[in-house]
Amino acid sequence: MAETSWWNAARHADRRPMLLARNRIQAGLRRWFDDQGFTETDPCALQISPGNETHLHAFAAEAIDNDGGMRRLYLHTSPEFALKKLLAAGEEKIFAFAHVWRNRERGARHSPEFVMLEWYRTHESYEVLMADCAAFLALAARAAGSPLLRRGDLTCDPFLAPERLSVCEAFMKYAGVDLLATMDDNGVPDAEKLRPQLHAKGMRTAPDDTWSDMMSRVLTADVEPRLGHGRATILDRYPAHEAALARRCPDDPRLAERFELYACGVELANGFGELTDPVEQRARFIAEMDEKERIYGERYPLDEDFLSALADMPPAAGIALGFDRLVMLATGAPKIDDIIWAPAG
């Protein structure tokens, strides 16, 4: 039987309490940012480049200029490039509730169009963002009138301090995989050192699987489902190879200042100590696009203005949080479309 349309009056009546909770959570977050001295921004969605990560897929648009010429633009997959340009322009503490678009993404926790809450702090450690995340979990639960975050039978207490676990610690703890042993002193990974560890735990690999392919498989199968139960988890210090936009950890160049926030096994946010070296950033983007072309047969252009702006960008920490997913967990909604006012087609 076909599912009732979201605009059916009876179904809307069922969704409406969750939608109103969404409004309260968003209003509460705006008040929090205002109290902290942040400035709200509203970046345009059409950009020269949608982002340069291997597995992110964009929606393209054809722009017709006044002279009739055609240019390809993209709906951004994140407002990151625009917000970092604002940091280069002199802004110091900014945030945006930005509609973003990602192709090839549809499911209970994925919508091709969703709202990303992104914020930046100049001259701050990325660890400050972890404290922000903890505050937002509690704020969302209070606004929704719920003592717990929920996904089905899984729960997370948003009022407890999150646990903090490095990626390498989590891989050893939950999968018995020693990631550090598969990287050289500069963080360059070796697939043939990781492959036998997967075989030893009964995981199959293909001959052309890259180190990143295999790491992602273990993360998805063995690590992520165990994170954020009882209390939130901060999964910290990603391998530098998996953190294209983050600076390296000062105490270990194999790792980078990147973390993700998890609750009830769901990834909610992705934070960085931001990379501001335009030369290294260009090299990382080119490597990402080379890999994208190898796998998917396409690549996206580089935003040269963004790379130029990095030279003027101050040290900063930045993070993107899936606002719709936060609302889902705060209200216990089973599907992302339940908490979007008018879901994408």
Short mmCIF file of C-alpha atoms in Angstrom, two decimals:
data_model
loop_
_atom_site.label_atom_id
_atom_site.label_comp_id
_atom_site.label_asym_id
_atom_site.label_seq_id
_atom_site.Cartn_x
_atom_site.Cartn_y
_atom_site.Cartn_z
CA MET A 1 0.00 0.00 0.00
CA ALA A 2 1.32 3.44 -0.92
CA GLU A 3 2.25 5.74 1.94
CA THR A 4 -0.12 8.63 2.60
CA SER A 5 1.17 11.92 1.19
CA TRP A 6 2.80 14.27 3.68
CA TRP A 7 0.14 16.91 2.93
CA ASN A 8 -2.72 14.57 3.88
CA ALA A 9 -4.55 16.34 6.74
CA ALA A 10 -4.49 13.33 9.08
CA ARG A 11 -0.80 12.66 8.49
CA HIS A 12 0.04 16.34 8.92
CA ALA A 13 -1.82 16.35 12.23
CA ASP A 14 0.43 13.49 13.38
CA ARG A 15 3.58 15.30 12.21
CA ARG A 16 2.67 18.76 13.46
CA PRO A 17 3.87 18.34 17.09
CA MET A 18 7.30 17.32 15.79
CA LEU A 19 7.37 20.22 13.33
CA LEU A 20 6.56 22.67 16.11
CA ALA A 21 9.34 21.11 18.20
CA ARG A 22 11.64 21.71 15.24
CA ASN A 23 10.73 25.40 15.33
CA ARG A 24 11.40 25.59 19.07
CA ILE A 25 14.80 23.90 18.69
CA GLN A 26 15.80 26.24 15.89
CA ALA A 27 14.65 29.30 17.85
CA GLY A 28 16.55 28.08 20.91
CA LEU A 29 19.74 27.62 18.91
CA ARG A 30 19.44 31.10 17.44
CA ARG A 31 19.09 32.54 20.95
CA TRP A 32 22.15 30.56 22.07
CA PHE A 33 24.25 31.91 19.19
CA ASP A 34 23.03 35.44 19.86
CA ASP A 35 23.96 35.14 23.55
CA GLN A 36 27.42 33.92 22.49
CA GLY A 37 27.99 36.92 20.22
CA PHE A 38 27.69 35.11 16.89
CA THR A 39 26.48 36.71 13.67
CA GLU A 40 23.98 34.81 11.54
CA THR A 41 24.79 34.62 7.83
CA ASP A 42 22.76 33.52 4.81
CA PRO A 43 25.06 32.32 2.00
CA CYS A 44 23.78 31.74 -1.53
CA ALA A 45 23.33 28.12 -2.53
CA LEU A 46 24.54 28.43 -6.15
CA GLN A 47 28.31 28.15 -6.25
CA ILE A 48 31.15 27.52 -8.71
CA SER A 49 32.12 24.37 -6.82
CA PRO A 50 29.78 22.29 -4.66
CA GLY A 51 32.66 20.94 -2.57
CA ASN A 52 35.56 18.65 -3.36
CA GLU A 53 35.06 15.42 -1.44
CA THR A 54 35.21 12.11 -3.23
CA HIS A 55 31.87 10.66 -2.18
CA LEU A 56 29.73 13.81 -2.12
CA HIS A 57 27.48 14.19 -5.16
CA ALA A 58 26.01 17.52 -6.21
CA PHE A 59 23.06 18.86 -8.18
CA ALA A 60 24.18 20.86 -11.22
CA ALA A 61 22.41 23.87 -12.72
CA GLU A 62 22.93 25.67 -16.03
CA ALA A 63 23.18 29.44 -15.61
CA ILE A 64 22.35 31.60 -18.64
CA ASP A 65 24.28 34.87 -18.68
CA ASN A 66 22.92 38.15 -20.05
CA ASP A 67 24.69 37.51 -23.37
CA GLY A 68 23.10 34.07 -23.66
CA GLY A 69 26.24 32.21 -22.69
CA MET A 70 25.94 29.12 -20.51
CA ARG A 71 27.82 28.40 -17.29
CA ARG A 72 27.56 25.38 -15.03
CA LEU A 73 26.93 26.14 -11.36
CA TYR A 74 26.15 23.78 -8.49
CA LEU A 75 23.86 23.76 -5.47
CA HIS A 76 26.28 23.61 -2.57
CA THR A 77 26.67 20.45 -0.50
CA SER A 78 27.77 22.66 2.40
CA PRO A 79 28.06 26.43 2.96
CA GLU A 80 31.68 25.90 4.05
CA PHE A 81 33.48 27.69 1.23
CA ALA A 82 31.26 30.77 1.51
CA LEU A 83 31.55 30.95 5.30
CA LYS A 84 35.33 30.64 5.23
CA LYS A 85 35.46 33.50 2.72
CA LEU A 86 33.54 35.55 5.30
CA LEU A 87 36.17 34.66 7.90
CA ALA A 88 38.83 35.90 5.50
CA ALA A 89 36.77 39.09 5.10
CA GLY A 90 36.98 39.75 8.84
CA GLU A 91 34.04 37.96 10.47
CA GLU A 92 35.03 36.17 13.68
CA LYS A 93 32.06 34.13 14.99
CA ILE A 94 29.44 33.18 12.41
CA PHE A 95 26.74 30.59 11.84
CA ALA A 96 24.20 29.65 9.19
CA PHE A 97 21.12 27.47 8.93
CA ALA A 98 21.73 26.57 5.29
CA HIS A 99 19.66 24.45 2.96
CA VAL A 100 22.09 22.11 1.21
CA TRP A 101 21.70 19.52 -1.54
CA ARG A 102 23.34 16.12 -1.91
CA ASN A 103 22.60 13.76 -4.77
CA ARG A 104 22.45 9.96 -4.44
CA GLU A 105 21.17 10.36 -0.86
CA ARG A 106 17.66 9.20 0.07
CA GLY A 107 16.53 7.16 3.05
CA ALA A 108 15.18 7.24 6.59
CA ARG A 109 18.00 9.57 7.72
CA HIS A 110 18.90 11.09 4.34
CA SER A 111 17.11 13.67 2.22
CA PRO A 112 18.47 15.14 -1.03
CA GLU A 113 17.72 18.58 0.46
CA PHE A 114 18.25 19.20 4.15
CA VAL A 115 19.28 21.89 6.62
CA MET A 116 22.85 22.08 7.81
CA LEU A 117 23.75 24.16 10.84
CA GLU A 118 27.32 25.32 10.36
CA TRP A 119 29.31 27.59 12.67
CA TYR A 120 32.87 28.91 12.99
CA ARG A 121 35.01 30.38 15.76
CA THR A 122 38.24 32.18 14.87
CA HIS A 123 41.26 31.84 17.16
CA GLU A 124 39.59 28.99 19.06
CA SER A 125 40.52 25.34 19.54
CA TYR A 126 38.33 22.74 17.86
CA GLU A 127 37.73 21.34 21.34
CA VAL A 128 35.48 24.35 22.03
CA LEU A 129 33.17 23.00 19.32
CA MET A 130 32.82 19.79 21.33
CA ALA A 131 31.44 21.80 24.23
CA ASP A 132 29.06 23.58 21.81
CA CYS A 133 27.78 20.18 20.62
CA ALA A 134 27.12 19.00 24.17
CA ALA A 135 25.16 22.20 24.85
CA PHE A 136 23.09 21.73 21.69
CA LEU A 137 22.06 18.17 22.58
CA ALA A 138 20.68 19.35 25.91
CA LEU A 139 19.03 22.40 24.34
CA ALA A 140 17.29 20.29 21.69
CA ALA A 141 15.97 17.82 24.24
CA ARG A 142 14.62 20.58 26.48
CA ALA A 143 12.95 22.33 23.54
CA ALA A 144 11.31 19.05 22.46
CA GLY A 145 10.23 18.27 26.03
CA SER A 146 12.11 14.97 26.03
CA PRO A 147 14.48 13.61 28.69
CA LEU A 148 16.28 11.43 26.13
CA LEU A 149 17.32 11.36 22.52
CA ARG A 150 15.75 8.38 20.78
CA ARG A 151 16.08 6.27 17.64
CA GLY A 152 13.75 3.32 17.84
CA ASP A 153 14.72 1.41 20.98
CA LEU A 154 18.08 3.20 21.26
CA THR A 155 18.50 6.10 23.69
CA CYS A 156 21.09 8.69 24.61
CA ASP A 157 21.07 10.99 27.64
CA PRO A 158 21.72 14.48 26.23
CA PHE A 159 22.50 15.89 29.67
CA LEU A 160 25.54 13.65 30.25
CA ALA A 161 28.98 14.77 29.12
CA PRO A 162 29.92 12.99 25.87
CA GLU A 163 32.62 10.34 25.91
CA ARG A 164 35.66 11.18 23.81
CA LEU A 165 37.28 8.41 21.81
CA SER A 166 39.91 8.62 19.09
CA VAL A 167 39.22 6.88 15.79
CA CYS A 168 42.18 4.57 16.32
CA GLU A 169 41.01 3.68 19.84
CA ALA A 170 37.50 2.97 18.54
CA PHE A 171 38.77 0.74 15.73
CA MET A 172 40.83 -1.29 18.20
CA LYS A 173 38.04 -1.44 20.79
CA TYR A 174 35.14 -2.34 18.52
CA ALA A 175 36.77 -4.00 15.51
CA GLY A 176 40.17 -5.24 16.69
CA VAL A 177 41.82 -3.27 13.88
CA ASP A 178 45.10 -1.41 14.42
CA LEU A 179 44.85 1.59 12.08
CA LEU A 180 48.08 3.24 13.20
CA ALA A 181 50.02 0.15 12.07
CA THR A 182 48.75 0.73 8.52
CA MET A 183 50.15 4.29 8.12
CA ASP A 184 53.68 5.59 7.74
CA ASP A 185 55.12 8.40 9.87
CA ASN A 186 53.52 11.05 7.61
CA GLY A 187 50.10 9.43 7.67
CA VAL A 188 50.29 7.87 4.21
CA PRO A 189 48.10 4.74 4.40
CA ASP A 190 49.00 1.31 3.03
CA ALA A 191 46.05 -0.78 1.89
CA GLU A 192 48.10 -3.98 1.98
CA LYS A 193 48.74 -3.52 5.69
CA LEU A 194 45.02 -3.05 6.40
CA ARG A 195 43.68 -5.80 4.14
CA PRO A 196 44.91 -8.80 6.19
CA GLN A 197 43.38 -7.32 9.34
CA LEU A 198 39.97 -7.31 7.65
CA HIS A 199 40.48 -10.87 6.38
CA ALA A 200 41.37 -11.99 9.91
CA LYS A 201 37.98 -10.79 11.15
CA GLY A 202 36.08 -12.43 8.30
CA MET A 203 35.56 -9.35 6.13
CA ARG A 204 35.93 -9.78 2.40
CA THR A 205 37.85 -7.28 0.30
CA ALA A 206 38.13 -6.70 -3.44
CA PRO A 207 41.53 -6.46 -5.11
CA ASP A 208 40.90 -2.84 -6.05
CA ASP A 209 39.67 -1.75 -2.59
CA THR A 210 41.62 1.26 -1.39
CA TRP A 211 42.67 1.86 2.21
CA SER A 212 39.83 4.39 2.47
CA ASP A 213 37.31 1.86 1.12
CA MET A 214 38.29 -0.69 3.75
CA MET A 215 38.46 1.81 6.59
CA SER A 216 34.98 3.07 5.70
CA ARG A 217 33.63 -0.48 5.65
CA VAL A 218 34.90 -1.20 9.16
CA LEU A 219 33.68 2.16 10.42
CA THR A 220 30.18 1.55 9.08
CA ALA A 221 29.89 -2.09 10.12
CA ASP A 222 31.69 -2.29 13.45
CA VAL A 223 32.27 1.16 14.91
CA GLU A 224 29.45 3.61 14.17
CA PRO A 225 26.61 1.35 15.37
CA ARG A 226 28.25 1.22 18.83
CA LEU A 227 28.64 4.97 19.32
CA GLY A 228 26.43 7.33 21.28
CA HIS A 229 24.51 4.82 23.39
CA GLY A 230 23.62 6.00 26.88
CA ARG A 231 25.54 9.20 26.23
CA ALA A 232 26.91 10.94 23.17
CA THR A 233 30.28 10.04 21.67
CA ILE A 234 32.91 12.38 20.27
CA LEU A 235 34.90 10.34 17.72
CA ASP A 236 38.13 12.32 17.55
CA ARG A 237 41.53 12.51 15.80
CA TYR A 238 40.77 11.09 12.37
CA PRO A 239 43.59 9.81 10.17
CA ALA A 240 44.85 12.82 8.21
CA HIS A 241 44.13 10.94 4.99
CA GLU A 242 40.41 11.08 5.89
CA ALA A 243 40.32 14.77 6.87
CA ALA A 244 40.81 16.81 3.71
CA LEU A 245 39.78 20.10 5.32
CA ALA A 246 41.42 19.71 8.75
CA ARG A 247 44.89 20.64 9.98
CA ARG A 248 47.15 17.90 11.30
CA CYS A 249 47.45 17.21 15.02
CA PRO A 250 50.55 18.97 16.36
CA ASP A 251 51.62 15.89 18.35
CA ASP A 252 51.09 13.31 15.57
CA PRO A 253 51.14 14.21 11.85
CA ARG A 254 49.41 10.92 11.01
CA LEU A 255 46.24 12.30 12.56
CA ALA A 256 44.12 15.40 12.05
CA GLU A 257 41.98 17.72 14.15
CA ARG A 258 38.69 16.26 12.99
CA PHE A 259 35.89 14.85 15.12
CA GLU A 260 32.36 13.58 14.62
CA LEU A 261 29.47 13.66 17.09
CA TYR A 262 27.32 10.53 17.51
CA ALA A 263 24.10 9.87 19.40
CA CYS A 264 22.09 6.62 19.21
CA GLY A 265 24.51 5.35 16.54
CA VAL A 266 23.71 8.35 14.31
CA GLU A 267 26.37 10.77 13.07
CA LEU A 268 25.18 14.29 13.86
CA ALA A 269 28.13 16.63 13.30
CA ASN A 270 31.57 16.86 11.70
CA GLY A 271 34.04 19.36 13.19
CA PHE A 272 37.55 20.54 12.31
CA GLY A 273 40.52 22.53 13.36
CA GLU A 274 40.51 24.21 9.96
CA LEU A 275 43.28 23.88 7.42
CA THR A 276 44.37 27.33 6.20
CA ASP A 277 47.34 26.41 3.99
CA PRO A 278 46.13 26.98 0.39
CA VAL A 279 48.95 24.90 -1.14
CA GLU A 280 48.18 21.83 0.97
CA GLN A 281 44.44 22.37 0.53
CA ARG A 282 44.79 22.46 -3.26
CA ALA A 283 46.82 19.24 -3.22
CA ARG A 284 44.20 17.52 -1.06
CA PHE A 285 41.34 18.69 -3.28
CA ILE A 286 43.09 17.45 -6.41
CA ALA A 287 43.69 14.07 -4.78
CA GLU A 288 40.01 13.88 -3.79
CA MET A 289 38.87 14.76 -7.32
CA ASP A 290 41.29 12.27 -8.86
CA GLU A 291 39.73 9.58 -6.70
CA LYS A 292 36.21 10.78 -7.57
CA GLU A 293 37.02 10.55 -11.26
CA ARG A 294 38.47 7.06 -10.78
CA ILE A 295 35.35 5.80 -9.00
CA TYR A 296 32.50 7.82 -10.51
CA GLY A 297 33.92 9.18 -13.76
CA GLU A 298 33.39 12.84 -12.85
CA ARG A 299 35.10 15.66 -11.01
CA TYR A 300 34.07 19.09 -9.76
CA PRO A 301 35.96 22.33 -10.37
CA LEU A 302 38.05 23.95 -7.66
CA ASP A 303 36.86 27.25 -6.22
CA GLU A 304 39.93 29.38 -6.89
CA ASP A 305 38.48 32.28 -4.88
CA PHE A 306 38.16 29.96 -1.88
CA LEU A 307 41.78 28.84 -2.18
CA SER A 308 42.88 32.47 -2.44
CA ALA A 309 40.79 33.39 0.61
CA LEU A 310 42.49 30.71 2.71
CA ALA A 311 45.69 32.76 2.70
CA ASP A 312 43.78 35.55 4.51
CA MET A 313 41.72 33.31 6.79
CA PRO A 314 42.70 33.40 10.47
CA PRO A 315 43.12 30.21 12.52
CA ALA A 316 39.63 28.84 13.14
CA ALA A 317 37.53 25.91 14.22
CA GLY A 318 34.41 25.03 12.27
CA ILE A 319 31.68 22.42 12.30
CA ALA A 320 28.61 21.27 10.38
CA LEU A 321 25.65 19.66 12.17
CA GLY A 322 22.73 17.90 10.51
CA PHE A 323 19.90 19.94 11.98
CA ASP A 324 17.15 17.61 10.74
CA ARG A 325 18.85 14.60 12.35
CA LEU A 326 19.12 16.45 15.65
CA VAL A 327 15.37 17.14 15.51
CA MET A 328 14.71 13.49 14.64
CA LEU A 329 16.52 12.28 17.76
CA ALA A 330 14.98 14.93 20.02
CA THR A 331 11.45 14.06 18.89
CA GLY A 332 11.96 10.33 18.32
CA ALA A 333 10.81 10.68 14.69
CA PRO A 334 11.46 7.48 12.70
CA LYS A 335 12.08 9.22 9.35
CA ILE A 336 13.66 12.50 8.31
CA ASP A 337 10.58 13.41 6.25
CA ASP A 338 8.54 13.40 9.48
CA ILE A 339 10.31 16.54 10.70
CA ILE A 340 10.69 18.48 7.42
CA TRP A 341 7.77 20.87 6.90
CA ALA A 342 7.45 20.14 3.16
CA PRO A 343 9.74 17.22 2.24
CA ALA A 344 11.63 17.04 -1.05
CA GLY A 345 9.98 15.12 -3.85
#
